[in-house]
Amino acid sequence: MGPRAYQRADALICEDICERMMADSRLDASRLDVRVAAGEVSLSGAVDSRQSRRRAEDIAEAVRGVRHVRSDLRIQDGLHTLPKRR
C-alpha cells in the first residue's frame, strides 16, 4: 500500500505500457497510439486481429497505476502484410 494521495505519473504509466507492447512478440504496436491522463489510458490506431486488440488492452490494464482503459482500436484485415514505417 502506498501513501493515501499517491498517484503514479501519467508519463511513467505511458512509458511502461509502450515498453511492454514493444517487448511483446505477439503484438505489432507500430500503428498504435497510447495516451494517459489521470491514470486513464486511451488506445487508438489499428491492429490486425481481435487477438491483437485484446492483447494491447490486456497489456495496458496490467500496468500499475492504470485506472481505466478506453480502446478505440480498429481491426484491419491484411494489416500485417503492409510494410512497416521507419
PDB file of C-alpha atoms in Angstrom:
ATOM      1  CA  MET A   1       0.000   0.000   0.000  1.00  0.00           C
ATOM      2  CA  GLY A   2       1.248   3.446  -0.888  1.00  0.00           C
ATOM      3  CA  PRO A   3       0.584   6.833   0.660  1.00  0.00           C
ATOM      4  CA  ARG A   4      -3.039   7.964   0.660  1.00  0.00           C
ATOM      5  CA  ALA A   5      -2.876  10.574  -2.101  1.00  0.00           C
ATOM      6  CA  TYR A   6      -0.211   8.897  -4.225  1.00  0.00           C
ATOM      7  CA  GLN A   7      -0.948   8.662  -7.931  1.00  0.00           C
ATOM      8  CA  ARG A   8       1.611   7.306 -10.364  1.00  0.00           C
ATOM      9  CA  ALA A   9       2.714   9.818 -13.004  1.00  0.00           C
ATOM     10  CA  ASP A  10       0.968   9.510 -16.361  1.00  0.00           C
ATOM     11  CA  ALA A  11       4.297   9.677 -18.210  1.00  0.00           C
ATOM     12  CA  LEU A  12       5.591   6.654 -16.285  1.00  0.00           C
ATOM     13  CA  ILE A  13       2.405   4.701 -16.954  1.00  0.00           C
ATOM     14  CA  CYS A  14       2.616   5.508 -20.663  1.00  0.00           C
ATOM     15  CA  GLU A  15       6.288   4.534 -20.807  1.00  0.00           C
ATOM     16  CA  ASP A  16       5.592   1.181 -19.104  1.00  0.00           C
ATOM     17  CA  ILE A  17       2.739   0.389 -21.494  1.00  0.00           C
ATOM     18  CA  CYS A  18       4.801   1.275 -24.563  1.00  0.00           C
ATOM     19  CA  GLU A  19       7.808  -0.737 -23.393  1.00  0.00           C
ATOM     20  CA  ARG A  20       5.658  -3.786 -22.643  1.00  0.00           C
ATOM     21  CA  MET A  21       3.990  -3.537 -26.052  1.00  0.00           C
ATOM     22  CA  MET A  22       7.372  -3.302 -27.783  1.00  0.00           C
ATOM     23  CA  ALA A  23       8.668  -6.338 -25.879  1.00  0.00           C
ATOM     24  CA  ASP A  24       5.632  -8.492 -26.657  1.00  0.00           C
ATOM     25  CA  SER A  25       6.363 -10.781 -29.603  1.00  0.00           C
ATOM     26  CA  ARG A  26       2.631 -11.419 -30.192  1.00  0.00           C
ATOM     27  CA  LEU A  27       1.767  -7.750 -30.790  1.00  0.00           C
ATOM     28  CA  ASP A  28       2.759  -5.367 -33.568  1.00  0.00           C
ATOM     29  CA  ALA A  29       2.237  -1.997 -31.872  1.00  0.00           C
ATOM     30  CA  SER A  30       3.720   0.073 -34.696  1.00  0.00           C
ATOM     31  CA  ARG A  31       0.313   1.542 -35.628  1.00  0.00           C
ATOM     32  CA  LEU A  32      -0.933   2.207 -32.091  1.00  0.00           C
ATOM     33  CA  ASP A  33      -1.163   5.420 -30.116  1.00  0.00           C
ATOM     34  CA  VAL A  34      -1.126   5.376 -26.318  1.00  0.00           C
ATOM     35  CA  ARG A  35      -2.269   8.348 -24.253  1.00  0.00           C
ATOM     36  CA  VAL A  36      -2.622   8.571 -20.485  1.00  0.00           C
ATOM     37  CA  ALA A  37      -4.466  11.245 -18.488  1.00  0.00           C
ATOM     38  CA  ALA A  38      -5.124  10.930 -14.751  1.00  0.00           C
ATOM     39  CA  GLY A  39      -4.418   7.199 -14.904  1.00  0.00           C
ATOM     40  CA  GLU A  40      -6.906   6.626 -17.723  1.00  0.00           C
ATOM     41  CA  VAL A  41      -5.403   5.053 -20.837  1.00  0.00           C
ATOM     42  CA  SER A  42      -6.680   5.707 -24.355  1.00  0.00           C
ATOM     43  CA  LEU A  43      -5.598   3.281 -27.075  1.00  0.00           C
ATOM     44  CA  SER A  44      -6.160   4.179 -30.709  1.00  0.00           C
ATOM     45  CA  GLY A  45      -4.917   3.019 -34.089  1.00  0.00           C
ATOM     46  CA  ALA A  46      -5.106  -0.249 -35.996  1.00  0.00           C
ATOM     47  CA  VAL A  47      -4.321  -3.885 -35.273  1.00  0.00           C
ATOM     48  CA  ASP A  48      -4.516  -6.975 -37.465  1.00  0.00           C
ATOM     49  CA  SER A  49      -6.835  -9.161 -35.348  1.00  0.00           C
ATOM     50  CA  ARG A  50      -9.132  -9.410 -32.351  1.00  0.00           C
ATOM     51  CA  GLN A  51      -6.356 -11.229 -30.513  1.00  0.00           C
ATOM     52  CA  SER A  52      -4.003  -8.288 -31.059  1.00  0.00           C
ATOM     53  CA  ARG A  53      -6.650  -5.852 -29.904  1.00  0.00           C
ATOM     54  CA  ARG A  54      -7.265  -7.845 -26.723  1.00  0.00           C
ATOM     55  CA  ARG A  55      -3.526  -8.279 -26.169  1.00  0.00           C
ATOM     56  CA  ALA A  56      -2.951  -4.498 -26.316  1.00  0.00           C
ATOM     57  CA  GLU A  57      -5.836  -3.903 -23.900  1.00  0.00           C
ATOM     58  CA  ASP A  58      -4.545  -6.590 -21.501  1.00  0.00           C
ATOM     59  CA  ILE A  59      -1.040  -5.123 -21.523  1.00  0.00           C
ATOM     60  CA  ALA A  60      -2.381  -1.655 -20.698  1.00  0.00           C
ATOM     61  CA  GLU A  61      -4.667  -2.948 -17.935  1.00  0.00           C
ATOM     62  CA  ALA A  62      -1.788  -4.814 -16.261  1.00  0.00           C
ATOM     63  CA  VAL A  63       0.363  -1.718 -15.710  1.00  0.00           C
ATOM     64  CA  ARG A  64       0.479  -0.353 -12.166  1.00  0.00           C
ATOM     65  CA  GLY A  65      -1.396   2.937 -11.818  1.00  0.00           C
ATOM     66  CA  VAL A  66      -3.895   2.356 -14.638  1.00  0.00           C
ATOM     67  CA  ARG A  67      -7.437   3.141 -13.508  1.00  0.00           C
ATOM     68  CA  HIS A  68      -9.312   2.568 -16.771  1.00  0.00           C
ATOM     69  CA  VAL A  69      -8.544   1.591 -20.380  1.00  0.00           C
ATOM     70  CA  ARG A  70     -10.548   3.025 -23.265  1.00  0.00           C
ATOM     71  CA  SER A  71      -9.933   1.252 -26.545  1.00  0.00           C
ATOM     72  CA  ASP A  72     -10.617   2.786 -29.943  1.00  0.00           C
ATOM     73  CA  LEU A  73      -8.516   0.175 -31.738  1.00  0.00           C
ATOM     74  CA  ARG A  74      -9.706  -0.801 -35.215  1.00  0.00           C
ATOM     75  CA  ILE A  75      -9.163  -4.216 -36.741  1.00  0.00           C
ATOM     76  CA  GLN A  76      -7.898  -4.040 -40.311  1.00  0.00           C
ATOM     77  CA  ASP A  77      -7.596  -7.250 -42.304  1.00  0.00           C
ATOM     78  CA  GLY A  78      -4.293  -7.644 -44.100  1.00  0.00           C
ATOM     79  CA  LEU A  79      -2.586  -5.093 -41.894  1.00  0.00           C
ATOM     80  CA  HIS A  80       0.278  -7.491 -41.173  1.00  0.00           C
ATOM     81  CA  THR A  81       1.209  -7.510 -44.880  1.00  0.00           C
ATOM     82  CA  LEU A  82       1.816  -3.768 -45.046  1.00  0.00           C
ATOM     83  CA  PRO A  83       5.429  -2.599 -44.843  1.00  0.00           C
ATOM     84  CA  LYS A  84       6.426  -1.055 -41.538  1.00  0.00           C
ATOM     85  CA  ARG A  85       7.155   2.668 -41.420  1.00  0.00           C
ATOM     86  CA  ARG A  86      10.631   3.743 -40.449  1.00  0.00           C
TER      87      ARG A  86
END
